[in-house]
Amino acid sequence: MLPLDAIEHRLDAARAATVDPPGVAALDELHDLLARLATASPEARAALLRRAHALLPPLRRLAGEPAAPPSDYAESHGGFAGALAALAASVDRVPGVGPKRAKELERFGLATVEDVLYHLPFRYEDRRVVSRLRDLVIGTDATTEGEVAGVRQAVVGRARRRLLEVALRDGTDVVLLIWFNQVGYFAQRFTSGQRLLVHGRVEPPIGNGPSRIVHPDVVVLGEDDAESRAAIHPVYEKPTGMPVGVMRRLVHAAVDAYVARVPAALPPAVARRARVIEPSRALRYLHAPPNEANPDVLNASRSYAHRSLAFDELFFLQLGLALRRTAAGRVPGTAFPASTRLVPALRAALPFRPTAAQDRAVAEIAADLAEPHPMRRLLQGDVGSGKTLVGLLAALTVVEQGHQAAFMAPTELLAEQHHATIGSLVAPLGVRAELLTGAIRGRARRTVLEGLASGEVAIVVGTQALIQEGVEFQRVGLAVVDEQHRFGVMQRAAWQRREGDGGALDVLVMSATPIPRTLALTLYGDLAVSTLDELPPGRTPIVTEVHRAGRREAVHGRLRDEVARGHQAYVVYPLVEESEKSELRAATTMVRELGAGPLAGLRLALLHGRMKAEEKDTVMRRFKAREFDVLVSTTVIEVGIDVPNATVIVIEHAERFGLAQLHQLRGRVGRGQARGHCHLIAPDWMHEDTFKRLRVLEQTTDGFRIAEADLELRGPGDFLGTRQAGLPPFRVANLMRDTALLRLARDEALAWLAADPELSQPESAAVRAMLAHRWAGRLELAQVG
Ligand code: ADP
Ligand code: MG
């Protein structure tokens, strides 16, 4: 007999605590099934149970999770300024943190009290069962307890290694605790008679001595009991050189002293709908989980406490992004009607037809330009998808109305390439395009500057030099910023602040690392997104192969073959100089070895990041002019050299690069008629998983799929650097994992703003204060009203 009532009761509780839609749907169906079960015939009953059974796997994920208290979010009242100031205070305010520790923590990225509070355990150990010493099993992780019977330092082995040995006793049983590191620190920490709670891997005895635990995690009982008895034991990432126990005590000291002050700033109605608990409660739960918590759920970051903190983070993120967008939408700008002359003329002159994706992007941009507000748009598309043409058509729309357009590229060489392309396309239309980089000096520079000031130069292509002082435009209307792989917001911001004729400038940002739309909308929150998801027809895809280092010789052979056919090659290394510790085959040493060995007889050139810009330029130019066969380099070639005659790229230590970066790198070949080849070399000892990860590049040339795979592996923080993207840091939320929560947060934030667009109502006071705190200067709250 099934305890149907009890099951139903549990189901109701689970439904109340679940918000993610698949979970809700499954629970609802289960509820239905159970209701029918009571009255069903035996055959029908079997079918119902089978169906119920099938629903279980997706629910198992949620099952271990305790039901969140549904509606007791206790919002904070007043006192926000003081509380937020306390949280923003330097980490040296945490009890037990002196100037030395403070420095250590700061270097580790924990600069404020709040940073420490939000430094969540990266792992939890289940120590709810404390084994007797006599019951320890060799080869297992265990928690045990005993009394210190002796402390002894010794020097062992031919290497004369110092070690510390602490004998732990329980009745007649003994184990040895061993330290090879921080021997001095631990030697003074333990004395005979102390009771220790110890956790670690039990290892076999040496000779017929006792079993051993090497580098155990130790708590001195009686000294720091409150935290130490915690049966589900949090483990923290820490600065190297700081003992784990010290790190844990510091975090817990911060929690004790400050966690109560972390404000609960969500509007209560929002908190209730999202079923979240206050941050202070969630933090306490995660730093010191109660015994009944589920360590598996904690380790998967799926507890309701995690979820609550993530929602809180995402709500304020989305709120800030929405405010940025509406602020831009209200600013006056120039309206540029659709082009009737220059754009049709250029299209007629093109030797190819724009792709459907290009046409779509051009239409989206034209609509933005026609609005009397500044355009803020991201054009994303894979390498070679034809972004330049789209940007140029936008520029011509502006030029047709007597305004100027500026194209900004990240390097001089790229600016030159853009200038060459654009110049030849627009010259027949009677439009003057000039180049302005740091390398253009003297008279040439003066001529360009005069042309810009008088308005005769309609399009200027350049580097950062364009936003430097002394560059005056007569009437600039549009800036196109080609960021390639660099997501610098500073340059973009410089243009966005700039006043055009009728208000703020229109800005189009181009990125060659396409990412999924929802993510793009968040990471570039204040930009609208156009995507080129299609490559022009007739491209020969690059052939990519992943190799173990043992096959390097064969790869070099293939490279020589291509050079023998008159083509050129790149060899890429991840580092400039070989450091003592690293075995990386750095470019500087390798160019010598390659020249003396496997690539002897070929003309090699070296290019690396520490060279001066002029030196780099010279090398690239000579490579382009075919004075060299092989360019040995670090990643500096990533940002856009275009040498159609180069057909091979060999990337050493491919495992050190992100997939998106490798994809960019290989985009350097296959730009001409001949097929491009990319060889990724990874060490022989490399783990099979890493190998599989690299294989993604063998299987697809679709930049979106690659970016997605990369994001899943590394998370958006590493992928883009949220700091660079001008967003608050993500402490808890994971944009790949928490997509459903992200959408919920976005909806709630937009709804809240719809009701109170200026955040000026009294109910928004807490929200406002927290928003300013989280975005700390990244959001101009003046705009908020
Ligand atoms: P990216 O998006 O990487 O900046 P580019 O704008 O540099 O790409 O374009 C790559 C190449 O493709 C250029 O040589 C360009 O002239 C060409 N191209 C652009 N659009 C088309 C098209 N619709 N059909 C054929 N070739 C195109
Ligand atoms: Mg480009």
PDB file of C-alpha atoms in Angstrom, residues 515-525 711 716 719-720 735-736 739 742:
ATOM      1  CA  ILE A 515      27.604  34.334 -28.393  1.00  0.00           C
ATOM      2  CA  PRO A 516      24.057  33.148 -27.708  1.00  0.00           C
ATOM      3  CA  ARG A 517      21.492  35.886 -27.800  1.00  0.00           C
ATOM      4  CA  THR A 518      20.289  35.885 -24.183  1.00  0.00           C
ATOM      5  CA  LEU A 519      23.868  35.989 -23.065  1.00  0.00           C
ATOM      6  CA  ALA A 520      24.714  38.782 -25.479  1.00  0.00           C
ATOM      7  CA  LEU A 521      21.772  40.781 -24.181  1.00  0.00           C
ATOM      8  CA  THR A 522      23.115  40.452 -20.673  1.00  0.00           C
ATOM      9  CA  LEU A 523      26.801  40.835 -21.245  1.00  0.00           C
ATOM     10  CA  TYR A 524      26.262  43.740 -23.572  1.00  0.00           C
ATOM     11  CA  GLY A 525      23.067  44.664 -21.772  1.00  0.00           C
ATOM     12  CA  LEU A 711      31.326  29.289 -22.202  1.00  0.00           C
ATOM     13  CA  PRO A 716      31.453  33.973 -18.923  1.00  0.00           C
ATOM     14  CA  PHE A 719      35.383  34.258 -21.315  1.00  0.00           C
ATOM     15  CA  LEU A 720      34.783  37.966 -21.398  1.00  0.00           C
ATOM     16  CA  LEU A 735      25.038  32.656 -16.642  1.00  0.00           C
ATOM     17  CA  MET A 736      25.231  29.290 -18.348  1.00  0.00           C
ATOM     18  CA  THR A 739      19.517  30.707 -17.537  1.00  0.00           C
ATOM     19  CA  LEU A 742      18.254  34.890 -15.396  1.00  0.00           C
TER      20      LEU A 742
END
